[in-house]
Amino acid sequence: RDRTLIRLLLEAGLRKGEARRLQFRHVDVEQSRLIILEGKGGKDRVIPIPADLVEQLVALAIRDGIHPDDHLWYATHTNQHGEPRIHRQRPIGEATFARWWRTCCERARVAYRNPHTCRHTFATRWLRDGGRMDTLAKALGHSSIRTTVDLYAHLATEDVAADLARVIAAKSGEANAGRE
């Protein structure tokens, strides 16, 4: 369960609040995408996600008995006997999400990182895999591409070198095509 939810954070670039409010009905199984309602600034957006991640989310829903209106990160409360009670109709609380995240980091033997790091990882991977800055800004829900460039374009010298190599290869291909 945790692996699927962490993968969702990494592959969708969700904000913590968006993740906490995400219900299973927001997973568009047919088109392999997430529908984010009322993200930051009250904006809605659609984020494409890999088909195999959708399959993992469907399997999670079946395994855990999650219905369309249930939250993927849901609330739990302990009763007077110390038994946990699951409330899938309510989103996980802020403090409970923080505990869940910290526990996941500890179990994975990863030094603690803020959950927002997943958003930065998503952005860096997007750009390194050849995604455009303007489409990344849309996927992240930014109203200005400047925000995306200033906060999420963590590219290294190697990334610039890789882009240069692609440009040179493209020019070389054009030159060779002109000779034929």
Tab-separated table of C-alpha atoms in Angstrom:
chain	number	residue	atom	x	y	z
A	1	ARG	CA	0.000	0.000	0.000
A	2	ASP	CA	2.664	2.518	1.003
A	3	ARG	CA	4.804	1.763	-2.045
A	4	THR	CA	1.895	2.562	-4.376
A	5	LEU	CA	1.084	5.807	-2.556
A	6	ILE	CA	4.705	6.958	-2.523
A	7	ARG	CA	4.981	6.127	-6.213
A	8	LEU	CA	1.872	8.239	-6.794
A	9	LEU	CA	3.552	11.191	-5.055
A	10	LEU	CA	6.698	10.729	-7.154
A	11	GLU	CA	4.956	10.243	-10.495
A	12	ALA	CA	2.222	12.859	-10.220
A	13	GLY	CA	3.994	15.776	-8.535
A	14	LEU	CA	1.212	16.199	-5.998
A	15	ARG	CA	1.264	18.701	-3.193
A	16	LYS	CA	0.750	17.166	0.254
A	17	GLY	CA	-2.717	18.702	0.585
A	18	GLU	CA	-3.734	17.438	-2.859
A	19	ALA	CA	-2.594	13.933	-1.926
A	20	ARG	CA	-4.443	14.041	1.381
A	21	ARG	CA	-7.710	15.007	-0.340
A	22	LEU	CA	-7.375	12.552	-3.238
A	23	GLN	CA	-10.315	10.193	-3.571
A	24	PHE	CA	-10.334	7.056	-5.696
A	25	ARG	CA	-12.903	8.644	-8.035
A	26	HIS	CA	-10.193	11.164	-8.988
A	27	VAL	CA	-8.256	8.357	-10.684
A	28	ASP	CA	-9.413	8.281	-14.308
A	29	VAL	CA	-8.752	4.612	-14.999
A	30	GLU	CA	-9.762	4.775	-18.669
A	31	GLN	CA	-7.397	7.621	-19.579
A	32	SER	CA	-4.591	6.978	-17.048
A	33	ARG	CA	-4.727	10.318	-15.316
A	34	LEU	CA	-5.484	12.004	-12.018
A	35	ILE	CA	-8.031	14.736	-11.676
A	36	ILE	CA	-6.996	17.236	-9.030
A	37	LEU	CA	-9.892	19.328	-7.771
A	38	GLU	CA	-9.295	22.580	-5.951
A	39	GLY	CA	-5.514	22.436	-5.852
A	40	LYS	CA	-3.517	25.431	-4.665
A	41	GLY	CA	-5.390	28.620	-5.460
A	42	GLY	CA	-8.593	26.613	-5.932
A	43	LYS	CA	-7.447	25.453	-9.383
A	44	ASP	CA	-8.337	22.118	-10.940
A	45	ARG	CA	-5.930	20.219	-13.184
A	46	VAL	CA	-5.403	16.882	-14.850
A	47	ILE	CA	-2.141	14.930	-14.537
A	48	PRO	CA	-1.322	11.964	-16.784
A	49	ILE	CA	0.098	8.982	-14.898
A	50	PRO	CA	1.590	5.687	-16.133
A	51	ALA	CA	-0.914	2.923	-16.924
A	52	ASP	CA	0.899	0.477	-14.629
A	53	LEU	CA	0.489	2.944	-11.744
A	54	VAL	CA	-3.244	3.072	-12.484
A	55	GLU	CA	-3.257	-0.747	-12.326
A	56	GLN	CA	-1.502	-0.597	-8.935
A	57	LEU	CA	-4.073	1.924	-7.671
A	58	VAL	CA	-6.950	-0.280	-8.863
A	59	ALA	CA	-5.351	-3.308	-7.174
A	60	LEU	CA	-4.961	-1.254	-3.974
A	61	ALA	CA	-8.625	-0.231	-4.136
A	62	ILE	CA	-9.723	-3.838	-4.583
A	63	ARG	CA	-7.410	-5.163	-1.869
A	64	ASP	CA	-8.345	-2.472	0.695
A	65	GLY	CA	-12.032	-2.216	-0.254
A	66	ILE	CA	-11.692	1.418	-1.334
A	67	HIS	CA	-14.834	2.813	-2.984
A	68	PRO	CA	-14.966	5.770	-5.423
A	69	ASP	CA	-15.710	8.369	-2.723
A	70	ASP	CA	-13.076	6.976	-0.336
A	71	HIS	CA	-9.757	8.724	0.166
A	72	LEU	CA	-6.518	7.029	-0.846
A	73	TRP	CA	-4.878	8.539	2.252
A	74	TYR	CA	-7.677	8.084	4.768
A	75	ALA	CA	-8.217	8.927	8.412
A	76	THR	CA	-7.627	6.437	11.201
A	77	HIS	CA	-8.530	6.794	14.837
A	78	THR	CA	-7.770	4.593	17.799
A	79	ASN	CA	-10.683	3.671	20.046
A	80	GLN	CA	-10.554	3.391	23.843
A	81	HIS	CA	-9.229	-0.192	23.532
A	82	GLY	CA	-6.309	0.872	21.347
A	83	GLU	CA	-7.838	-0.632	18.204
A	84	PRO	CA	-7.462	1.413	15.019
A	85	ARG	CA	-10.629	2.455	13.227
A	86	ILE	CA	-10.439	3.305	9.542
A	87	HIS	CA	-12.502	6.201	8.168
A	88	ARG	CA	-11.956	6.169	4.404
A	89	GLN	CA	-14.607	8.831	3.851
A	90	ARG	CA	-12.353	11.396	5.557
A	91	PRO	CA	-8.895	12.483	4.444
A	92	ILE	CA	-5.876	11.658	6.551
A	93	GLY	CA	-5.027	14.409	9.024
A	94	GLU	CA	-1.967	16.610	8.685
A	95	ALA	CA	-0.156	15.077	11.679
A	96	THR	CA	-1.075	11.515	10.691
A	97	PHE	CA	0.210	12.110	7.167
A	98	ALA	CA	3.482	13.413	8.651
A	99	ARG	CA	3.786	10.280	10.817
A	100	TRP	CA	2.987	8.041	7.822
A	101	TRP	CA	5.635	9.782	5.723
A	102	ARG	CA	8.284	9.600	8.470
A	103	THR	CA	7.547	5.891	9.004
A	104	CYS	CA	7.862	5.218	5.265
A	105	CYS	CA	11.235	6.968	5.184
A	106	GLU	CA	12.445	5.001	8.215
A	107	ARG	CA	11.285	1.640	6.823
A	108	ALA	CA	12.995	2.409	3.508
A	109	ARG	CA	16.140	3.450	5.416
A	110	VAL	CA	16.082	6.801	3.675
A	111	ALA	CA	17.196	9.925	5.513
A	112	TYR	CA	14.171	12.073	6.274
A	113	ARG	CA	13.119	14.388	3.487
A	114	ASN	CA	10.116	16.648	3.343
A	115	PRO	CA	7.274	15.050	1.314
A	116	HIS	CA	7.460	18.081	-0.979
A	117	THR	CA	10.749	16.618	-2.217
A	118	CYS	CA	8.640	14.182	-4.271
A	119	ARG	CA	7.304	17.158	-6.217
A	120	HIS	CA	10.849	18.327	-6.969
A	121	THR	CA	11.834	14.788	-7.988
A	122	PHE	CA	8.836	14.652	-10.334
A	123	ALA	CA	9.864	17.947	-11.936
A	124	THR	CA	13.521	16.969	-12.347
A	125	ARG	CA	12.616	13.621	-13.901
A	126	TRP	CA	10.137	15.322	-16.239
A	127	LEU	CA	12.802	17.666	-17.552
A	128	ARG	CA	15.556	15.031	-17.727
A	129	ASP	CA	13.241	12.751	-19.700
A	130	GLY	CA	12.741	15.500	-22.279
A	131	GLY	CA	9.526	17.077	-21.016
A	132	ARG	CA	8.999	20.743	-21.746
A	133	MET	CA	9.038	23.428	-19.087
A	134	ASP	CA	5.628	24.793	-20.140
A	135	THR	CA	3.929	21.400	-19.852
A	136	LEU	CA	5.662	20.809	-16.511
A	137	ALA	CA	4.246	24.108	-15.252
A	138	LYS	CA	0.777	22.905	-16.262
A	139	ALA	CA	1.279	19.487	-14.620
A	140	LEU	CA	2.441	21.148	-11.382
A	141	GLY	CA	-0.503	23.564	-11.416
A	142	HIS	CA	1.552	26.735	-11.680
A	143	SER	CA	-0.140	29.791	-13.149
A	144	SER	CA	3.242	31.163	-14.197
A	145	ILE	CA	6.061	29.243	-15.869
A	146	ARG	CA	8.411	31.526	-13.921
A	147	THR	CA	7.470	29.707	-10.698
A	148	THR	CA	8.373	26.394	-12.330
A	149	VAL	CA	11.701	27.694	-13.624
A	150	ASP	CA	12.657	29.400	-10.352
A	151	LEU	CA	11.641	26.614	-7.943
A	152	TYR	CA	11.764	23.308	-9.800
A	153	ALA	CA	14.373	23.398	-12.561
A	154	HIS	CA	17.129	21.640	-10.576
A	155	LEU	CA	19.261	20.664	-13.502
A	156	ALA	CA	22.943	19.876	-13.348
A	157	THR	CA	25.740	20.574	-15.831
A	158	GLU	CA	25.266	17.020	-17.105
A	159	ASP	CA	21.686	17.894	-18.073
A	160	VAL	CA	22.889	20.883	-20.098
A	161	ALA	CA	25.531	18.671	-21.760
A	162	ALA	CA	22.882	16.064	-22.648
A	163	ASP	CA	20.687	18.746	-24.238
A	164	LEU	CA	23.651	20.110	-26.175
A	165	ALA	CA	24.425	16.602	-27.474
A	166	ARG	CA	20.785	16.243	-28.654
A	167	VAL	CA	20.933	19.612	-30.429
A	168	ILE	CA	24.234	18.728	-32.125
A	169	ALA	CA	22.862	15.315	-33.159
A	170	ALA	CA	19.728	16.939	-34.586
A	171	LYS	CA	21.801	19.464	-36.551
A	172	SER	CA	24.089	16.691	-37.775
A	173	GLY	CA	21.049	14.729	-38.929
A	174	GLU	CA	19.731	17.783	-40.813
A	175	ALA	CA	23.105	18.336	-42.476
A	176	ASN	CA	23.321	14.698	-43.540
A	177	ALA	CA	19.764	14.766	-44.855
A	178	GLY	CA	20.647	17.801	-47.004
A	179	ARG	CA	23.501	15.900	-48.649
A	180	GLU	CA	21.323	12.998	-49.773
